[in-house]
Amino acid sequence: MRRFASRIATLFSVAILVGGYLYAQTVTISPGYTNVPLGGTVQYTATVTGLSPATVTWGVTAGGGTITQTGLYTAPMSVPANGVLISATSTANSKIAAYNYVNPEVAGPVITAMSPNPLPVGNDTITITASASAPFLKGATAVCGGAASGAQFLSATSVTVAVYVPANPATVTCYINNPGTWQSNSLTVPVKSSALPSTPAPVISPATVSVGLGATQQFTASNVTTWIATAGAITLAGLYTAPATTTSTGTATVTATGPGGASSATVTLLPKLAVTPATATVVLGATQQFTAANVTKWSATSGSVTLAGLYTAPASMPASGTDTITATGPSGTGSALITLQNYPAPTVTSLNPAALPLGSFTATIAGSGFVSTSTVTLGGTPLIVTGWSAISLSVSGFAAATGSVNLIVSNGSAASAPIAVQVGNANAQMSAAAARRFLEQAAFGPTPTDAANLQTLGYQGWLNQQFAMGTISNFNAEAGSSQGGMSQQFLVNAVMNPDQLRQKVAFALSQIFVTSINTIIWNGSMIPYEQMLMADAFTNYRQILGDVTLSPTMGQYLNMANNAMANAASGTVANENYAREVMQLFTVGTNLLNPDGTPQFDGNGLLIPAYSQSNISETARVFTGWTYLPSAGSVQWNDYINPAGPMVPFPSQHDMGSKQLLNGYMEPAGLSPQQDLNNALDNIFNHANVGPFVGKILIQHLVKSNPSPAYVQRVAAAFANNGSGVRGDMKAVITAILLDTEARANDNGGNDLANDGHLQEPVLFIAGMVRAFGGAMAVNNYFGWDLVNMSQDIYNAPSVFNYYSPSFVPPGSTLLGPEFQIDTPDSSVYRANMVANLFSSWSSPVLNYGPGTNIDVTPFVALSPNPATLVAALDLTLTHGAMPASMKQDIVTAVTNDTNGNLSRVLTGAWLILTSSYYNVWH
């Protein structure tokens, strides 16, 4: 897993959510990996973070030995086969623990003597003797007087060591390390004070000197064995390097030590000579002012520079294409690198498009004098140059605010004259925030282009455009496949195709008129049904009801196909499955409703059923005598499913008797199967419940989970009469839902209410996330499996009751939250990890999630140096510019603290927003 995804996965494994934030719970052990002799002891400590009480239980997990509850470990008396593992487990949460390896080692050699004894001062070779019962091993090393040295192995009881013995201290202590064992005992012998003739103390030169910070100074002295410096560094040859920063006294001391003593020199540290600016780009023949403190001389490699630091570039280009200026003073030298340019300021003549949309964009700048290093700013914000020629620049970027801003192209310090560019729609019909919020309801989320189009057309103009647009989305690419792939194609349609409203309404209808691949099995049988719903989305609810009823897919799913009339001789009756669900789930609901969708009660305060079991049985008789369209020849009863067309009547299996239907309507006897069916569907369609029942469910899918009764009543009224006396006009119903005052309230944010919006179900979340960034998706995307893991395998609901119930109330709440029924803790964490996997990249701003998905965040990378600007851009992109101020500030702080580069800042900000509750609930 890539860097960012690993970071997030780790976070979820060791963190808890408190007040909307993740806090780490950890236990750490100190010291880390430890060597210890057999039977020896080590004291450990544990540090607990994010848990209370901050205490642990110590234990030995493997390998042996013991450990007290104060952390004192005692090694075993024999070496374990696989080492020792100790543990410290939080007493507050037994799932949080730390582990540490301990390496018990066998005892080392035992040394008994050193020779010569006492040791003479100076260079010498000493012999160290070991006990035969605890001998030396080949590869042994020695430590004498604190200095490590190789040991020459002579025998199991004898090694020699070359050492230098100083006059002080008066003794030398040595011990031996055998390979893979604990160290030996130590042996100390005295030093002969008169072993060498008296050696004079070193005399250091120079005794005092001034050195610039970071500069070097050569010191000399005789009879020196060591050099040390109180600040900075010095080599054994006496070459001193001053520290990068000064000391509290502004000085340092250099000391030379030899057999005869020591002497010191005082170094005065001078401030480092810094040239400003450190780098510059200058056109040939042009000038650039440089400054530095305490300068006695300026020089340039190719151009010229005055004593005041005014640099003039050369007239012709040197081979390197650069120049270096150097400032010299008492504290040393400083330099600056100049990139030379041999071209004048560019000229901008036009921008295509002439006006830029809010959000991410690409554009082409026309003009002259452009070079490969040309830079472009829009309103002072850098844009990304993605292609260039001498007369054209391709750029991408992000615009966060509407208005006229200046676009400037620069070749180094040479800049074009600014041209005014209109960002956003100067005559917009609504704000950018309102446009994006509307597209969360009427589409699968906004894209910058769709939002700009909506701002131009206005709400009704956009609806008219969508109503007039033919069906573009389809599943034809999956028609040749037997199973699988429909979820991936659904997402491609939702992300890429312009018939957004048709798709959104059709998806809502598919969750009312539910069929499922778990029964239908084959894509070839499911595809025509879903494409029928897309084709019918803007027609009339009565037409939809009729087309669904005779769909071979629904016929197979709810058993209307080959449903025979009752047979008294065999004791069979008509199948009631479709008759029940067409009323309970598709049209009427279980209880009588008021026009505003609230339930009706009888005189005893009890709910009034909308239909009876008798109504179900009688209606089931209507739905007899229908079978599948024959693939060839005449109609055959009990024929196999044929998705090529609607079901056809088989009169001999149809119940021709009269039927008692809803609201006391008596269906006369002797009608044909088609007449019987039409009358029954008209009877159901005209029930007073249908408008408020269906209207509320459509509101829940498009706008909010908890519409007010007044909102439902207004939509039900549009269902009852489109203004021209037509009942069930879907265009009128959709318009009423999306343009209602309750739907458009708080379009510009800042006044969120508890009953606003709805949780994004998984397919909306995925499509909306990709669309928000203007991403692209193909059928080989990997999100199909993610939808399964988040309990929304498209067109494969677990039952006719859909993935979730429209009346579901989350535990602990009094509000409806249908989509929360599938938002389990597992799926919620899965959603966050899915985002982490997508928004994860080491270096490329083009993010992918397998071969079928990519999101280009290049425009956002240029904004990263200013975290507030970056987060404002992400706010407009993901939360239509309405993010609460406190949340925005928290994300700005997190992005500011991300020191892993500009791309990482973009990914961090996007992940924090996409996994927030504020984003996951579309308000």
PDB file of N, CA and C in Angstrom, residues 95-150:
ATOM      1  N   LYS A  95      -6.262  -4.362  24.001  1.00  0.00           N
ATOM      2  CA  LYS A  95      -5.893  -4.509  22.591  1.00  0.00           C
ATOM      3  C   LYS A  95      -4.704  -3.627  22.213  1.00  0.00           C
ATOM      4  N   ILE A  96      -4.353  -2.714  23.096  1.00  0.00           N
ATOM      5  CA  ILE A  96      -3.239  -1.804  22.814  1.00  0.00           C
ATOM      6  C   ILE A  96      -2.023  -2.281  23.607  1.00  0.00           C
ATOM      7  N   ALA A  97      -0.951  -2.647  22.947  1.00  0.00           N
ATOM      8  CA  ALA A  97       0.233  -3.186  23.615  1.00  0.00           C
ATOM      9  C   ALA A  97       1.473  -2.861  22.795  1.00  0.00           C
ATOM     10  N   ALA A  98       2.624  -2.934  23.463  1.00  0.00           N
ATOM     11  CA  ALA A  98       3.913  -2.771  22.787  1.00  0.00           C
ATOM     12  C   ALA A  98       4.763  -4.001  23.098  1.00  0.00           C
ATOM     13  N   TYR A  99       5.684  -4.309  22.189  1.00  0.00           N
ATOM     14  CA  TYR A  99       6.529  -5.481  22.338  1.00  0.00           C
ATOM     15  C   TYR A  99       7.974  -5.101  22.086  1.00  0.00           C
ATOM     16  N   ASN A 100       8.922  -5.818  22.756  1.00  0.00           N
ATOM     17  CA  ASN A 100      10.339  -5.501  22.627  1.00  0.00           C
ATOM     18  C   ASN A 100      11.144  -6.795  22.675  1.00  0.00           C
ATOM     19  N   TYR A 101      12.145  -6.874  21.809  1.00  0.00           N
ATOM     20  CA  TYR A 101      13.007  -8.042  21.803  1.00  0.00           C
ATOM     21  C   TYR A 101      14.190  -7.842  22.756  1.00  0.00           C
ATOM     22  N   VAL A 102      14.570  -8.913  23.470  1.00  0.00           N
ATOM     23  CA  VAL A 102      15.721  -8.933  24.372  1.00  0.00           C
ATOM     24  C   VAL A 102      16.627 -10.070  23.916  1.00  0.00           C
ATOM     25  N   ASN A 103      17.929  -9.819  23.896  1.00  0.00           N
ATOM     26  CA  ASN A 103      18.884 -10.823  23.409  1.00  0.00           C
ATOM     27  C   ASN A 103      19.778 -11.282  24.552  1.00  0.00           C
ATOM     28  N   PRO A 104      19.425 -12.360  25.262  1.00  0.00           N
ATOM     29  CA  PRO A 104      20.315 -12.896  26.311  1.00  0.00           C
ATOM     30  C   PRO A 104      21.569 -13.475  25.669  1.00  0.00           C
ATOM     31  N   GLU A 105      22.726 -13.170  26.240  1.00  0.00           N
ATOM     32  CA  GLU A 105      23.991 -13.657  25.701  1.00  0.00           C
ATOM     33  C   GLU A 105      24.750 -14.442  26.767  1.00  0.00           C
ATOM     34  N   VAL A 106      25.538 -15.409  26.295  1.00  0.00           N
ATOM     35  CA  VAL A 106      26.352 -16.196  27.227  1.00  0.00           C
ATOM     36  C   VAL A 106      27.470 -15.328  27.793  1.00  0.00           C
ATOM     37  N   ALA A 107      28.015 -15.760  28.910  1.00  0.00           N
ATOM     38  CA  ALA A 107      29.073 -14.992  29.561  1.00  0.00           C
ATOM     39  C   ALA A 107      30.309 -14.912  28.677  1.00  0.00           C
ATOM     40  N   GLY A 108      31.011 -13.790  28.763  1.00  0.00           N
ATOM     41  CA  GLY A 108      32.215 -13.596  27.980  1.00  0.00           C
ATOM     42  C   GLY A 108      33.430 -14.253  28.635  1.00  0.00           C
ATOM     43  N   PRO A 109      34.601 -13.951  28.096  1.00  0.00           N
ATOM     44  CA  PRO A 109      35.821 -14.534  28.665  1.00  0.00           C
ATOM     45  C   PRO A 109      36.128 -13.926  30.036  1.00  0.00           C
ATOM     46  N   VAL A 110      37.014 -14.599  30.769  1.00  0.00           N
ATOM     47  CA  VAL A 110      37.495 -14.082  32.060  1.00  0.00           C
ATOM     48  C   VAL A 110      38.991 -13.812  31.910  1.00  0.00           C
ATOM     49  N   ILE A 111      39.379 -12.500  32.010  1.00  0.00           N
ATOM     50  CA  ILE A 111      40.796 -12.181  31.866  1.00  0.00           C
ATOM     51  C   ILE A 111      41.440 -12.173  33.245  1.00  0.00           C
ATOM     52  N   THR A 112      42.688 -12.688  33.257  1.00  0.00           N
ATOM     53  CA  THR A 112      43.376 -12.874  34.556  1.00  0.00           C
ATOM     54  C   THR A 112      44.618 -12.012  34.696  1.00  0.00           C
ATOM     55  N   ALA A 113      45.205 -11.544  33.539  1.00  0.00           N
ATOM     56  CA  ALA A 113      46.454 -10.788  33.643  1.00  0.00           C
ATOM     57  C   ALA A 113      46.657  -9.936  32.411  1.00  0.00           C
ATOM     58  N   MET A 114      47.458  -8.810  32.591  1.00  0.00           N
ATOM     59  CA  MET A 114      47.901  -7.957  31.497  1.00  0.00           C
ATOM     60  C   MET A 114      49.395  -7.735  31.630  1.00  0.00           C
ATOM     61  N   SER A 115      50.089  -7.747  30.514  1.00  0.00           N
ATOM     62  CA  SER A 115      51.546  -7.577  30.525  1.00  0.00           C
ATOM     63  C   SER A 115      51.938  -6.660  29.370  1.00  0.00           C
ATOM     64  N   PRO A 116      52.895  -5.697  29.578  1.00  0.00           N
ATOM     65  CA  PRO A 116      53.626  -5.448  30.832  1.00  0.00           C
ATOM     66  C   PRO A 116      52.723  -4.810  31.888  1.00  0.00           C
ATOM     67  N   ASN A 117      53.153  -4.905  33.093  1.00  0.00           N
ATOM     68  CA  ASN A 117      52.432  -4.335  34.240  1.00  0.00           C
ATOM     69  C   ASN A 117      53.472  -3.863  35.255  1.00  0.00           C
ATOM     70  N   PRO A 118      53.598  -2.539  35.468  1.00  0.00           N
ATOM     71  CA  PRO A 118      52.779  -1.454  34.925  1.00  0.00           C
ATOM     72  C   PRO A 118      53.092  -1.194  33.450  1.00  0.00           C
ATOM     73  N   LEU A 119      52.176  -0.362  32.791  1.00  0.00           N
ATOM     74  CA  LEU A 119      52.325  -0.054  31.375  1.00  0.00           C
ATOM     75  C   LEU A 119      53.190   1.182  31.187  1.00  0.00           C
ATOM     76  N   PRO A 120      54.109   1.165  30.228  1.00  0.00           N
ATOM     77  CA  PRO A 120      54.886   2.362  29.936  1.00  0.00           C
ATOM     78  C   PRO A 120      54.033   3.364  29.144  1.00  0.00           C
ATOM     79  N   VAL A 121      54.343   4.670  29.266  1.00  0.00           N
ATOM     80  CA  VAL A 121      53.662   5.710  28.492  1.00  0.00           C
ATOM     81  C   VAL A 121      54.131   5.625  27.043  1.00  0.00           C
ATOM     82  N   GLY A 122      53.182   5.814  26.128  1.00  0.00           N
ATOM     83  CA  GLY A 122      53.513   5.793  24.719  1.00  0.00           C
ATOM     84  C   GLY A 122      52.850   4.635  24.000  1.00  0.00           C
ATOM     85  N   ASN A 123      53.279   4.408  22.763  1.00  0.00           N
ATOM     86  CA  ASN A 123      52.727   3.312  21.983  1.00  0.00           C
ATOM     87  C   ASN A 123      53.335   2.002  22.457  1.00  0.00           C
ATOM     88  N   ASP A 124      52.468   0.987  22.618  1.00  0.00           N
ATOM     89  CA  ASP A 124      52.956  -0.282  23.132  1.00  0.00           C
ATOM     90  C   ASP A 124      52.002  -1.391  22.697  1.00  0.00           C
ATOM     91  N   THR A 125      52.496  -2.612  22.824  1.00  0.00           N
ATOM     92  CA  THR A 125      51.663  -3.792  22.589  1.00  0.00           C
ATOM     93  C   THR A 125      51.570  -4.538  23.898  1.00  0.00           C
ATOM     94  N   ILE A 126      50.355  -4.786  24.343  1.00  0.00           N
ATOM     95  CA  ILE A 126      50.178  -5.478  25.621  1.00  0.00           C
ATOM     96  C   ILE A 126      49.596  -6.849  25.350  1.00  0.00           C
ATOM     97  N   THR A 127      49.912  -7.748  26.259  1.00  0.00           N
ATOM     98  CA  THR A 127      49.401  -9.126  26.177  1.00  0.00           C
ATOM     99  C   THR A 127      48.385  -9.316  27.281  1.00  0.00           C
ATOM    100  N   ILE A 128      47.193  -9.866  26.910  1.00  0.00           N
ATOM    101  CA  ILE A 128      46.127 -10.098  27.879  1.00  0.00           C
ATOM    102  C   ILE A 128      45.881 -11.597  27.939  1.00  0.00           C
ATOM    103  N   THR A 129      45.817 -12.123  29.167  1.00  0.00           N
ATOM    104  CA  THR A 129      45.682 -13.560  29.392  1.00  0.00           C
ATOM    105  C   THR A 129      44.292 -13.861  29.917  1.00  0.00           C
ATOM    106  N   ALA A 130      43.713 -15.000  29.425  1.00  0.00           N
ATOM    107  CA  ALA A 130      42.377 -15.415  29.852  1.00  0.00           C
ATOM    108  C   ALA A 130      42.452 -16.740  30.569  1.00  0.00           C
ATOM    109  N   SER A 131      41.414 -17.018  31.369  1.00  0.00           N
ATOM    110  CA  SER A 131      41.275 -18.300  32.039  1.00  0.00           C
ATOM    111  C   SER A 131      40.947 -19.368  31.011  1.00  0.00           C
ATOM    112  N   ALA A 132      41.513 -20.553  31.180  1.00  0.00           N
ATOM    113  CA  ALA A 132      41.245 -21.646  30.244  1.00  0.00           C
ATOM    114  C   ALA A 132      39.784 -22.064  30.275  1.00  0.00           C
ATOM    115  N   SER A 133      39.127 -21.839  31.419  1.00  0.00           N
ATOM    116  CA  SER A 133      37.711 -22.216  31.522  1.00  0.00           C
ATOM    117  C   SER A 133      36.798 -21.173  30.893  1.00  0.00           C
ATOM    118  N   ALA A 134      37.297 -19.971  30.616  1.00  0.00           N
ATOM    119  CA  ALA A 134      36.499 -18.916  29.959  1.00  0.00           C
ATOM    120  C   ALA A 134      37.402 -18.251  28.936  1.00  0.00           C
ATOM    121  N   PRO A 135      37.679 -18.912  27.831  1.00  0.00           N
ATOM    122  CA  PRO A 135      38.745 -18.507  26.918  1.00  0.00           C
ATOM    123  C   PRO A 135      38.313 -17.411  25.943  1.00  0.00           C
ATOM    124  N   PHE A 136      39.329 -16.917  25.191  1.00  0.00           N
ATOM    125  CA  PHE A 136      39.097 -16.008  24.078  1.00  0.00           C
ATOM    126  C   PHE A 136      38.619 -16.797  22.854  1.00  0.00           C
ATOM    127  N   LEU A 137      37.888 -16.083  21.975  1.00  0.00           N
ATOM    128  CA  LEU A 137      37.488 -16.644  20.690  1.00  0.00           C
ATOM    129  C   LEU A 137      38.095 -15.827  19.563  1.00  0.00           C
ATOM    130  N   LYS A 138      38.297 -16.455  18.411  1.00  0.00           N
ATOM    131  CA  LYS A 138      38.781 -15.704  17.262  1.00  0.00           C
ATOM    132  C   LYS A 138      37.776 -14.609  16.911  1.00  0.00           C
ATOM    133  N   GLY A 139      38.321 -13.442  16.582  1.00  0.00           N
ATOM    134  CA  GLY A 139      37.457 -12.290  16.278  1.00  0.00           C
ATOM    135  C   GLY A 139      37.192 -11.418  17.480  1.00  0.00           C
ATOM    136  N   ALA A 140      37.799 -11.742  18.620  1.00  0.00           N
ATOM    137  CA  ALA A 140      37.605 -10.927  19.810  1.00  0.00           C
ATOM    138  C   ALA A 140      38.142  -9.519  19.590  1.00  0.00           C
ATOM    139  N   THR A 141      37.529  -8.544  20.254  1.00  0.00           N
ATOM    140  CA  THR A 141      37.987  -7.156  20.214  1.00  0.00           C
ATOM    141  C   THR A 141      38.261  -6.685  21.626  1.00  0.00           C
ATOM    142  N   ALA A 142      39.075  -5.621  21.727  1.00  0.00           N
ATOM    143  CA  ALA A 142      39.460  -5.099  23.042  1.00  0.00           C
ATOM    144  C   ALA A 142      39.018  -3.659  23.181  1.00  0.00           C
ATOM    145  N   VAL A 143      38.767  -3.270  24.418  1.00  0.00           N
ATOM    146  CA  VAL A 143      38.523  -1.868  24.772  1.00  0.00           C
ATOM    147  C   VAL A 143      39.477  -1.542  25.901  1.00  0.00           C
ATOM    148  N   CYS A 144      40.444  -0.623  25.641  1.00  0.00           N
ATOM    149  CA  CYS A 144      41.435  -0.235  26.638  1.00  0.00           C
ATOM    150  C   CYS A 144      41.398   1.269  26.801  1.00  0.00           C
ATOM    151  N   GLY A 145      41.291   1.709  28.025  1.00  0.00           N
ATOM    152  CA  GLY A 145      41.247   3.140  28.289  1.00  0.00           C
ATOM    153  C   GLY A 145      40.091   3.817  27.564  1.00  0.00           C
ATOM    154  N   GLY A 146      38.992   3.072  27.304  1.00  0.00           N
ATOM    155  CA  GLY A 146      37.827   3.619  26.617  1.00  0.00           C
ATOM    156  C   GLY A 146      37.945   3.600  25.118  1.00  0.00           C
ATOM    157  N   ALA A 147      39.068   3.162  24.547  1.00  0.00           N
ATOM    158  CA  ALA A 147      39.254   3.166  23.102  1.00  0.00           C
ATOM    159  C   ALA A 147      39.171   1.735  22.574  1.00  0.00           C
ATOM    160  N   ALA A 148      38.334   1.496  21.552  1.00  0.00           N
ATOM    161  CA  ALA A 148      38.201   0.173  20.958  1.00  0.00           C
ATOM    162  C   ALA A 148      39.383  -0.137  20.060  1.00  0.00           C
ATOM    163  N   SER A 149      39.775  -1.393  20.068  1.00  0.00           N
ATOM    164  CA  SER A 149      40.924  -1.790  19.263  1.00  0.00           C
ATOM    165  C   SER A 149      40.767  -3.250  18.887  1.00  0.00           C
ATOM    166  N   GLY A 150      41.350  -3.647  17.760  1.00  0.00           N
ATOM    167  CA  GLY A 150      41.367  -5.044  17.393  1.00  0.00           C
ATOM    168  C   GLY A 150      42.322  -5.825  18.282  1.00  0.00           C
TER     169      GLY A 150
END
